[in-house]
Short mmCIF file of C-alpha atoms in Angstrom, two decimals:
data_model
loop_
_atom_site.label_atom_id
_atom_site.label_comp_id
_atom_site.label_asym_id
_atom_site.label_seq_id
_atom_site.Cartn_x
_atom_site.Cartn_y
_atom_site.Cartn_z
CA MET A 1 101.76 114.28 59.36
CA ALA A 2 102.21 113.61 63.09
CA SER A 3 105.51 114.78 64.58
CA HIS A 4 105.51 111.96 67.14
CA ASP A 5 104.91 108.24 66.86
CA ASN A 6 102.18 108.43 69.51
CA ASP A 7 99.03 110.47 68.87
CA HIS A 8 98.72 111.28 72.58
CA LEU A 9 102.09 113.04 72.48
CA ASP A 10 101.04 115.17 69.53
CA ALA A 11 97.85 116.11 71.36
CA VAL A 12 99.47 117.11 74.67
CA TYR A 13 102.20 119.13 72.98
CA ALA A 14 99.50 121.02 71.08
CA ALA A 15 97.29 121.58 74.15
CA LYS A 16 95.65 124.99 74.46
CA GLY A 17 95.80 125.42 78.21
CA PRO A 18 95.75 123.68 81.62
CA ALA A 19 92.20 122.33 81.32
CA ASP A 20 93.02 120.85 77.93
CA ILE A 21 96.24 119.30 79.27
CA ALA A 22 94.40 117.74 82.23
CA ARG A 23 91.72 116.25 79.97
CA LEU A 24 94.24 114.83 77.52
CA TYR A 25 96.29 113.20 80.26
CA ASP A 26 93.14 111.84 81.89
CA ASP A 27 92.32 110.18 78.56
CA TRP A 28 95.86 108.81 78.21
CA ALA A 29 96.31 107.50 81.75
CA GLY A 30 95.33 103.89 81.06
CA SER A 31 98.00 103.28 78.42
CA TYR A 32 100.61 105.85 79.44
CA ASP A 33 103.07 103.47 81.12
CA ALA A 34 103.04 101.03 78.21
CA ASP A 35 103.34 103.81 75.63
CA MET A 36 106.29 105.43 77.38
CA ALA A 37 108.03 102.09 77.84
CA LYS A 38 107.68 101.50 74.10
CA ALA A 39 109.25 104.92 73.46
CA GLY A 40 112.22 104.07 75.73
CA TYR A 41 111.40 106.93 78.12
CA ARG A 42 114.61 107.97 79.91
CA HIS A 43 113.66 110.90 82.13
CA PRO A 44 112.66 108.87 85.23
CA ALA A 45 115.90 106.87 85.33
CA ILE A 46 118.13 109.88 84.68
CA ALA A 47 116.32 112.11 87.16
CA THR A 48 116.37 109.56 89.97
CA ALA A 49 120.04 108.74 89.34
CA LEU A 50 120.87 112.42 89.78
CA MET A 51 118.77 112.59 92.94
CA ALA A 52 120.66 109.61 94.37
CA ARG A 53 123.96 111.34 93.56
CA HIS A 54 123.08 114.58 95.35
CA LEU A 55 120.60 113.72 98.14
CA PRO A 56 121.40 111.13 100.82
CA ARG A 57 119.36 107.94 100.95
CA GLY A 58 116.49 108.27 103.42
CA ALA A 59 116.04 112.04 103.07
CA ALA A 60 112.37 112.99 103.34
CA PRO A 61 109.96 114.07 102.17
CA ILE A 62 110.44 114.34 98.41
CA LEU A 63 107.96 115.88 95.98
CA ASP A 64 107.39 114.31 92.58
CA ALA A 65 106.14 117.42 90.77
CA GLY A 66 104.26 116.42 87.64
CA ALA A 67 104.13 112.83 88.88
CA GLY A 68 101.78 111.43 86.25
CA THR A 69 101.31 107.70 86.78
CA GLY A 70 104.21 107.43 89.21
CA LEU A 71 107.13 106.36 87.03
CA VAL A 72 109.55 108.51 89.04
CA GLY A 73 107.96 107.62 92.37
CA GLU A 74 108.56 103.94 91.74
CA TRP A 75 112.27 104.55 91.22
CA LEU A 76 112.59 106.80 94.27
CA GLY A 77 111.13 104.10 96.49
CA ILE A 78 113.54 101.51 95.10
CA LEU A 79 116.46 103.87 95.77
CA GLY A 80 115.58 104.23 99.46
CA TYR A 81 113.60 107.46 99.77
CA PRO A 82 110.83 106.49 102.20
CA GLU A 83 108.35 109.36 101.84
CA VAL A 84 107.43 110.68 98.41
CA GLU A 85 104.42 112.89 97.62
CA ALA A 86 102.90 113.35 94.18
CA LEU A 87 101.56 116.48 92.49
CA ASP A 88 99.90 116.44 89.08
CA ILE A 89 97.30 118.32 87.06
CA SER A 90 95.57 115.11 85.94
CA GLU A 91 93.31 113.24 88.34
CA GLY A 92 93.27 110.32 85.91
CA MET A 93 97.03 109.98 86.00
CA LEU A 94 97.07 110.27 89.78
CA ALA A 95 94.46 107.52 90.02
CA VAL A 96 96.90 105.18 88.28
CA ALA A 97 99.69 106.34 90.61
CA ARG A 98 97.48 105.84 93.68
CA ALA A 99 96.82 102.23 92.70
CA LYS A 100 100.58 101.55 92.79
CA GLY A 101 100.75 102.45 96.49
CA ILE A 102 104.06 104.31 96.18
CA TYR A 103 103.16 107.79 97.44
CA SER A 104 102.51 108.96 100.99
CA ASN A 105 100.18 111.68 99.67
CA LEU A 106 98.81 112.82 96.33
CA HIS A 107 97.82 116.37 95.35
CA VAL A 108 96.02 117.78 92.33
CA GLY A 109 97.65 121.01 91.24
CA LEU A 110 99.13 123.03 88.39
CA LEU A 111 102.80 123.88 88.04
CA GLY A 112 103.65 127.38 86.93
CA GLY A 113 102.52 129.41 89.94
CA GLU A 114 102.00 129.03 93.67
CA LEU A 115 101.62 125.36 94.54
CA PRO A 116 98.93 123.99 96.90
CA LEU A 117 101.57 122.77 99.35
CA PRO A 118 103.28 124.11 102.50
CA SER A 119 106.28 126.37 102.03
CA GLY A 120 109.65 124.90 102.90
CA ARG A 121 108.37 121.34 103.26
CA PHE A 122 110.47 119.17 100.95
CA ALA A 123 114.06 117.93 101.23
CA GLY A 124 114.08 117.06 97.55
CA LEU A 125 112.00 117.59 94.43
CA VAL A 126 111.91 115.90 91.05
CA CYS A 127 110.18 117.46 88.06
CA ALA A 128 110.59 115.11 85.12
CA GLY A 129 108.99 115.52 81.72
CA VAL A 130 107.04 118.67 82.56
CA LEU A 131 109.34 121.54 81.64
CA THR A 132 108.79 121.20 77.93
CA THR A 133 106.87 122.38 74.87
CA GLY A 134 103.18 123.01 75.52
CA HIS A 135 103.48 122.40 79.25
CA VAL A 136 105.38 124.60 81.72
CA GLY A 137 108.36 126.92 81.41
CA ALA A 138 110.60 129.08 83.58
CA GLU A 139 107.56 130.49 85.39
CA ALA A 140 107.46 127.23 87.39
CA LEU A 141 110.79 127.87 89.14
CA PRO A 142 109.61 130.18 91.98
CA GLY A 143 106.81 127.82 92.99
CA LEU A 144 109.09 124.78 92.97
CA LEU A 145 111.67 126.56 95.10
CA ALA A 146 109.04 127.85 97.53
CA VAL A 147 107.96 124.36 98.65
CA THR A 148 111.52 123.17 99.29
CA ARG A 149 113.66 123.83 102.36
CA PRO A 150 117.14 125.41 102.37
CA GLY A 151 119.64 122.82 101.20
CA ALA A 152 117.03 120.88 99.25
CA VAL A 153 117.95 119.21 95.97
CA LEU A 154 115.79 119.85 92.91
CA VAL A 155 116.23 117.66 89.84
CA LEU A 156 114.59 119.02 86.70
CA THR A 157 114.45 117.57 83.21
CA VAL A 158 114.17 120.36 80.68
CA LYS A 159 113.61 120.53 76.94
CA GLU A 160 116.89 121.88 75.55
CA THR A 161 115.21 124.77 73.74
CA LEU A 162 113.57 125.85 77.01
CA TRP A 163 116.81 125.57 78.98
CA ALA A 164 118.74 127.65 76.48
CA GLY A 165 115.86 130.04 75.87
CA SER A 166 114.86 131.03 79.40
CA LEU A 167 115.30 128.56 82.24
CA ALA A 168 119.09 128.67 82.51
CA ALA A 169 118.90 132.45 82.78
CA ALA A 170 116.09 132.21 85.34
CA VAL A 171 118.16 129.88 87.55
CA ALA A 172 121.19 132.15 87.26
CA ALA A 173 119.11 135.20 88.21
CA THR A 174 117.45 133.56 91.24
CA PRO A 175 119.38 133.99 94.52
CA GLU A 176 117.61 131.00 96.10
CA ALA A 177 118.81 128.65 93.34
CA LYS A 178 122.32 127.32 92.76
CA LEU A 179 123.07 125.18 89.73
CA MET A 180 125.03 122.08 90.78
CA GLU A 181 125.03 119.94 87.65
CA ALA A 182 123.69 119.82 84.12
CA THR A 183 123.86 116.80 81.86
CA GLU A 184 124.73 116.92 78.21
CA PRO A 185 121.66 117.02 75.94
CA TYR A 186 120.01 113.65 75.37
CA ILE A 187 116.94 112.23 73.63
CA SER A 188 114.34 111.42 76.26
CA MET A 189 112.38 109.00 74.06
CA PRO A 190 114.74 107.25 71.62
CA GLY A 191 111.86 105.11 70.38
CA ASP A 192 109.93 108.17 69.20
CA ALA A 193 111.07 109.65 65.90
CA GLY A 194 109.75 113.09 66.84
CA ALA A 195 111.65 113.46 70.12
CA THR A 196 113.98 116.44 70.44
CA PRO A 197 116.88 116.93 72.90
CA SER A 198 116.43 117.54 76.60
CA ARG A 199 118.82 117.75 79.50
CA ALA A 200 118.60 117.19 83.25
CA VAL A 201 119.80 119.77 85.76
CA VAL A 202 120.36 119.72 89.51
CA VAL A 203 119.64 122.85 91.54
CA THR A 204 120.02 123.35 95.28
CA ARG A 205 117.81 125.67 97.32
CA THR A 206 120.11 128.09 99.09
#
């Protein structure tokens, strides 16, 4: 029996590695926005609200790390951030994002190691829906910090089991990272019976 109401979700959570994840998201790209709307997907709204609380309007550039089809990028533009770049493992998802015309640049790349981007470039970074089961864990933190400048704001949504299991400790042990805020746990997809709690955290690059 499927653990999620959407077969694509079951598949990506069970993915066997980066190539498998990229292929599955490529296959899902055409219906992703509609499927996530049906599930009541909350991460983009929560993440961008936290960014607006901690990073002044107009700050640039911002990286949408794990951008997918651009759900976060759309919100960032509405909130007054004029230059947002996208990074994602799936070329199919980025093709959908490109068609929306919301990003100043798009990059294909894998979170979890060194990113294919200049060090110290970004004033802000959002990573929504990526730090979760079957995707990326605490190993992503050094790479995300490396592409941001001192004083940058990083907003991360994190599966609660990952936060409690390793990422909270990784942030606490990293001198370049200072935890500014953490939400209470919430269900990211209330329309999906298989969804489990996540939380959103705000980190500044010291």
